[in-house]
Amino acid sequence: MRLTVVGCSGSYPGPTSPASCYLLEAEHDDGTGPRTWRVLVDLGSGALGPLQAVVDPLSIDAVLLSHLHADHCLDLCGYHVLRRYHPDGAQPRIPVYGPEGTADRMARAYDLPLETGMHEEFDFRVWDGPVRVGPFAVDPVPVDHPVPAFGLRIEADGAVLAYSGDTGPCTGLDRVATDADLFLAEASFEEGVDNPPNLHLTGAECGDTATRAAARRLVLTHVPPWHDPAVVLAEATATYDGPVELARPGSVYELGS
């Protein structure tokens, strides 16, 4: 399983990165022959452009949305245009997994009738338990955020990627991160500030969770442009003694065999 960071800026695109978007790839034979399967984990503001420098967007097999804030889903609008009006013709529908109301949320975002929305391009499916997309076994776990939100535990090639989505500290996050080979954790807040509860993590809380969950590697993401990434990195290294680094656009991580 290969993870490529497409975008990792928190809350809105930054000067050097779009908002949240991560590409997962793995080889798999579904009975029609071996090929590379590709899924997107979130498709936030500004991510569709840089995605095209990494992979052909028409080769994506599914989109997995952690929640419906703009910095995690809004470039699905542009992706709808790409798949609907491509010069090679309208493209086959692909699954889009997300919280209840994802289809209507995206229709409203593009000012489309709710009845038709983007249904010709996307097969919208609600997170209601584990799913499989080719080689990827995905377990969506509710986490603590002001809107319905999910951390995603994704297994393939004998490896586990844990993605926090957006969340405050919670038992669901611990479940997502347990024994993960790589824990991709949002670090939107800094310690020593009166941060609102039930919203985001500090670097220290990311490290605490990684330690408690025995995650083998920690990658910090979703740092807003108004914060110094070095601060949250220092916080995390103080509470987690395993490998820890900052997510950067274009970074690639190989997991499993």
Tab-separated table of C-alpha atoms in Angstrom:
chain	number	residue	atom	x	y	z
A	1	MET	CA	0.000	0.000	0.000
A	2	ARG	CA	1.380	3.354	-1.051
A	3	LEU	CA	0.250	6.645	0.520
A	4	THR	CA	0.891	9.887	-1.362
A	5	VAL	CA	0.147	13.206	0.315
A	6	VAL	CA	-1.655	15.423	-2.201
A	7	GLY	CA	-2.771	18.123	0.237
A	8	CYS	CA	-2.259	18.582	3.966
A	9	SER	CA	-3.110	22.179	4.855
A	10	GLY	CA	-5.577	22.553	7.700
A	11	SER	CA	-8.924	24.365	7.400
A	12	TYR	CA	-8.147	25.999	4.048
A	13	PRO	CA	-5.432	25.801	1.349
A	14	GLY	CA	-2.089	27.260	2.335
A	15	PRO	CA	0.645	28.911	0.277
A	16	THR	CA	2.422	25.599	-0.330
A	17	SER	CA	-0.368	23.020	-0.045
A	18	PRO	CA	-4.027	22.447	-0.836
A	19	ALA	CA	-6.369	21.201	1.861
A	20	SER	CA	-6.715	17.557	2.865
A	21	CYS	CA	-6.320	14.901	0.181
A	22	TYR	CA	-4.414	11.613	0.277
A	23	LEU	CA	-3.976	9.026	-2.475
A	24	LEU	CA	-3.791	5.327	-1.625
A	25	GLU	CA	-2.607	2.758	-4.169
A	26	ALA	CA	-2.219	-1.026	-4.015
A	27	GLU	CA	-1.997	-3.880	-6.481
A	28	HIS	CA	-4.976	-6.234	-6.627
A	29	ASP	CA	-6.573	-8.850	-8.869
A	30	ASP	CA	-10.358	-8.800	-8.586
A	31	GLY	CA	-10.746	-11.649	-11.061
A	32	THR	CA	-10.356	-9.522	-14.172
A	33	GLY	CA	-6.565	-9.355	-13.899
A	34	PRO	CA	-4.063	-7.583	-11.674
A	35	ARG	CA	-3.941	-3.809	-11.693
A	36	THR	CA	-3.251	-0.827	-9.446
A	37	TRP	CA	-6.280	0.208	-7.400
A	38	ARG	CA	-6.499	3.835	-6.300
A	39	VAL	CA	-8.684	5.572	-3.736
A	40	LEU	CA	-8.731	9.141	-2.501
A	41	VAL	CA	-9.045	9.823	1.196
A	42	ASP	CA	-10.747	13.233	1.274
A	43	LEU	CA	-10.753	15.704	-1.603
A	44	GLY	CA	-10.525	19.104	0.017
A	45	SER	CA	-10.287	22.653	-1.272
A	46	GLY	CA	-7.673	23.094	-3.983
A	47	ALA	CA	-6.625	19.426	-4.127
A	48	LEU	CA	-7.905	18.478	-7.585
A	49	GLY	CA	-5.264	20.545	-9.363
A	50	PRO	CA	-2.172	19.003	-7.702
A	51	LEU	CA	-3.788	15.558	-7.868
A	52	GLN	CA	-3.469	15.707	-11.655
A	53	ALA	CA	0.310	16.017	-11.313
A	54	VAL	CA	0.378	12.775	-9.308
A	55	VAL	CA	-2.077	10.512	-11.132
A	56	ASP	CA	-4.738	10.526	-13.837
A	57	PRO	CA	-7.915	11.483	-11.930
A	58	LEU	CA	-9.909	9.160	-14.182
A	59	SER	CA	-8.022	6.192	-12.693
A	60	ILE	CA	-9.520	6.702	-9.214
A	61	ASP	CA	-11.678	3.783	-8.040
A	62	ALA	CA	-13.407	5.432	-5.062
A	63	VAL	CA	-13.418	8.504	-2.827
A	64	LEU	CA	-13.547	8.167	0.965
A	65	LEU	CA	-14.741	11.299	2.779
A	66	SER	CA	-14.056	11.634	6.488
A	67	HIS	CA	-16.610	14.429	6.892
A	68	LEU	CA	-18.296	17.242	4.990
A	69	HIS	CA	-16.370	20.380	5.890
A	70	ALA	CA	-15.151	22.200	2.775
A	71	ASP	CA	-11.460	21.525	3.402
A	72	HIS	CA	-12.159	17.788	3.156
A	73	CYS	CA	-14.755	17.453	0.393
A	74	LEU	CA	-15.348	20.536	-1.730
A	75	ASP	CA	-13.132	19.667	-4.708
A	76	LEU	CA	-15.568	16.851	-5.426
A	77	CYS	CA	-17.386	19.632	-7.330
A	78	GLY	CA	-14.563	20.012	-9.824
A	79	TYR	CA	-14.133	16.257	-9.976
A	80	HIS	CA	-17.811	15.973	-10.909
A	81	VAL	CA	-17.198	18.329	-13.851
A	82	LEU	CA	-14.118	16.380	-14.951
A	83	ARG	CA	-15.951	13.056	-14.966
A	84	ARG	CA	-19.175	14.385	-16.522
A	85	TYR	CA	-17.797	16.541	-19.335
A	86	HIS	CA	-14.479	14.884	-20.205
A	87	PRO	CA	-13.743	14.946	-23.975
A	88	ASP	CA	-13.568	11.148	-23.951
A	89	GLY	CA	-17.169	11.073	-22.784
A	90	ALA	CA	-18.938	10.755	-19.455
A	91	GLN	CA	-17.010	8.436	-17.163
A	92	PRO	CA	-18.411	5.448	-15.245
A	93	ARG	CA	-19.794	6.099	-11.778
A	94	ILE	CA	-17.447	5.465	-8.890
A	95	PRO	CA	-18.327	5.010	-5.207
A	96	VAL	CA	-18.123	8.010	-2.887
A	97	TYR	CA	-18.365	7.029	0.775
A	98	GLY	CA	-19.253	9.660	3.343
A	99	PRO	CA	-21.561	10.632	6.193
A	100	GLU	CA	-25.324	10.781	5.828
A	101	GLY	CA	-26.262	13.653	3.510
A	102	THR	CA	-23.127	13.655	1.366
A	103	ALA	CA	-25.031	13.566	-1.941
A	104	ASP	CA	-27.252	16.531	-1.002
A	105	ARG	CA	-24.303	18.476	0.422
A	106	MET	CA	-22.408	18.210	-2.859
A	107	ALA	CA	-25.481	19.029	-4.956
A	108	ARG	CA	-26.034	22.218	-2.951
A	109	ALA	CA	-22.356	23.135	-3.245
A	110	TYR	CA	-22.661	23.120	-7.053
A	111	ASP	CA	-26.216	24.507	-7.131
A	112	LEU	CA	-27.663	21.321	-8.632
A	113	PRO	CA	-31.170	19.919	-8.104
A	114	LEU	CA	-31.091	17.551	-5.141
A	115	GLU	CA	-32.995	14.884	-7.066
A	116	THR	CA	-30.301	14.470	-9.710
A	117	GLY	CA	-27.280	16.127	-8.097
A	118	MET	CA	-24.052	14.335	-8.961
A	119	HIS	CA	-25.612	10.872	-8.989
A	120	GLU	CA	-24.682	10.174	-12.618
A	121	GLU	CA	-21.000	10.580	-11.736
A	122	PHE	CA	-20.886	9.207	-8.220
A	123	ASP	CA	-22.471	6.282	-6.414
A	124	PHE	CA	-22.954	7.900	-3.000
A	125	ARG	CA	-22.791	5.458	-0.097
A	126	VAL	CA	-23.235	6.190	3.604
A	127	TRP	CA	-20.692	5.056	6.176
A	128	ASP	CA	-22.538	2.411	8.175
A	129	GLY	CA	-19.820	-0.148	8.812
A	130	PRO	CA	-16.679	-1.641	7.271
A	131	VAL	CA	-16.413	-1.724	3.478
A	132	ARG	CA	-13.999	-3.132	0.921
A	133	VAL	CA	-12.751	-1.360	-2.194
A	134	GLY	CA	-10.507	-3.723	-4.158
A	135	PRO	CA	-7.567	-4.455	-1.840
A	136	PHE	CA	-8.575	-1.843	0.734
A	137	ALA	CA	-10.527	-2.892	3.840
A	138	VAL	CA	-11.894	0.310	5.357
A	139	ASP	CA	-13.316	0.625	8.863
A	140	PRO	CA	-15.001	4.016	9.468
A	141	VAL	CA	-15.061	4.937	13.152
A	142	PRO	CA	-17.089	7.890	14.509
A	143	VAL	CA	-14.874	10.552	16.080
A	144	ASP	CA	-15.418	13.796	17.975
A	145	HIS	CA	-16.131	16.800	15.730
A	146	PRO	CA	-19.030	19.297	15.468
A	147	VAL	CA	-20.419	17.510	12.396
A	148	PRO	CA	-20.700	13.747	11.742
A	149	ALA	CA	-17.079	12.710	11.219
A	150	PHE	CA	-15.123	9.495	10.898
A	151	GLY	CA	-11.600	8.365	11.436
A	152	LEU	CA	-10.633	5.744	8.870
A	153	ARG	CA	-8.686	2.562	9.547
A	154	ILE	CA	-7.532	1.191	6.199
A	155	GLU	CA	-5.826	-2.182	5.730
A	156	ALA	CA	-4.104	-3.560	2.633
A	157	ASP	CA	-0.998	-5.611	1.887
A	158	GLY	CA	-0.819	-6.641	5.544
A	159	ALA	CA	-0.415	-3.020	6.670
A	160	VAL	CA	-2.665	-0.559	8.506
A	161	LEU	CA	-3.042	3.146	7.796
A	162	ALA	CA	-4.900	5.072	10.492
A	163	TYR	CA	-6.339	8.441	9.475
A	164	SER	CA	-7.767	10.684	12.167
A	165	GLY	CA	-9.906	12.878	9.944
A	166	ASP	CA	-10.788	15.887	12.109
A	167	THR	CA	-11.415	15.140	15.766
A	168	GLY	CA	-10.703	15.927	19.352
A	169	PRO	CA	-9.244	13.213	21.596
A	170	CYS	CA	-11.723	10.334	21.932
A	171	THR	CA	-11.962	6.573	22.280
A	172	GLY	CA	-12.871	6.270	18.591
A	173	LEU	CA	-9.555	7.817	17.637
A	174	ASP	CA	-7.708	5.349	19.867
A	175	ARG	CA	-9.512	2.505	18.116
A	176	VAL	CA	-8.512	3.838	14.697
A	177	ALA	CA	-4.849	4.197	15.660
A	178	THR	CA	-4.311	0.924	17.559
A	179	ASP	CA	-1.235	-0.930	16.248
A	180	ALA	CA	-1.247	1.141	13.036
A	181	ASP	CA	1.826	1.031	10.838
A	182	LEU	CA	1.285	4.719	10.088
A	183	PHE	CA	-0.950	7.098	12.027
A	184	LEU	CA	-1.846	10.152	9.923
A	185	ALA	CA	-3.096	12.558	12.558
A	186	GLU	CA	-4.419	16.089	12.312
A	187	ALA	CA	-2.579	18.631	14.474
A	188	SER	CA	-4.629	21.810	14.142
A	189	PHE	CA	-4.187	23.209	17.653
A	190	GLU	CA	-1.231	24.211	19.806
A	191	GLU	CA	-0.821	23.549	23.505
A	192	GLY	CA	-1.046	26.415	25.999
A	193	VAL	CA	-4.047	28.002	24.299
A	194	ASP	CA	-7.698	27.957	25.373
A	195	ASN	CA	-8.692	25.650	22.521
A	196	PRO	CA	-12.389	24.783	22.095
A	197	PRO	CA	-13.218	21.187	23.038
A	198	ASN	CA	-14.444	18.412	20.750
A	199	LEU	CA	-12.884	19.884	17.630
A	200	HIS	CA	-9.193	19.235	16.876
A	201	LEU	CA	-5.922	17.808	18.228
A	202	THR	CA	-2.713	19.414	19.375
A	203	GLY	CA	0.623	17.919	18.450
A	204	ALA	CA	0.951	16.675	22.008
A	205	GLU	CA	-2.437	14.951	21.817
A	206	CYS	CA	-1.424	13.304	18.537
A	207	GLY	CA	1.685	11.984	20.271
A	208	ASP	CA	-0.273	10.847	23.320
A	209	THR	CA	-2.709	8.941	21.095
A	210	ALA	CA	0.088	7.350	19.069
A	211	THR	CA	1.822	6.240	22.271
A	212	ARG	CA	-1.351	4.876	23.853
A	213	ALA	CA	-2.307	3.076	20.624
A	214	ALA	CA	1.209	1.681	20.007
A	215	ALA	CA	1.239	3.144	16.497
A	216	ARG	CA	4.557	2.498	14.779
A	217	ARG	CA	4.885	5.815	12.941
A	218	LEU	CA	3.250	9.223	13.326
A	219	VAL	CA	2.757	11.734	10.512
A	220	LEU	CA	1.233	15.079	11.467
A	221	THR	CA	-1.114	16.726	8.997
A	222	HIS	CA	-3.829	19.414	8.741
A	223	VAL	CA	-1.681	22.158	10.319
A	224	PRO	CA	-3.404	25.483	9.495
A	225	PRO	CA	-1.334	28.096	7.648
A	226	TRP	CA	-1.495	30.449	10.655
A	227	HIS	CA	0.505	28.015	12.818
A	228	ASP	CA	4.187	27.149	12.771
A	229	PRO	CA	4.440	23.431	11.909
A	230	ALA	CA	7.639	23.187	13.930
A	231	VAL	CA	5.644	23.896	17.088
A	232	VAL	CA	3.238	20.976	16.700
A	233	LEU	CA	6.120	18.733	15.627
A	234	ALA	CA	8.008	19.570	18.831
A	235	GLU	CA	4.875	18.907	20.881
A	236	ALA	CA	4.420	15.488	19.300
A	237	THR	CA	8.034	14.431	19.790
A	238	ALA	CA	7.684	15.250	23.483
A	239	THR	CA	4.837	12.741	23.919
A	240	TYR	CA	5.767	10.035	21.395
A	241	ASP	CA	9.173	8.411	21.081
A	242	GLY	CA	8.624	6.688	17.716
A	243	PRO	CA	9.298	8.115	14.252
A	244	VAL	CA	7.359	11.362	13.752
A	245	GLU	CA	7.331	13.894	10.935
A	246	LEU	CA	5.224	16.507	9.204
A	247	ALA	CA	3.153	15.621	6.156
A	248	ARG	CA	4.277	17.480	3.049
A	249	PRO	CA	2.680	17.566	-0.423
A	250	GLY	CA	4.286	14.926	-2.612
A	251	SER	CA	5.544	12.788	0.269
A	252	VAL	CA	5.183	9.059	-0.398
A	253	TYR	CA	4.995	6.288	2.214
A	254	GLU	CA	5.264	2.591	1.383
A	255	LEU	CA	3.386	0.340	3.814
A	256	GLY	CA	3.361	-3.440	3.964
A	257	SER	CA	4.923	-5.930	1.560
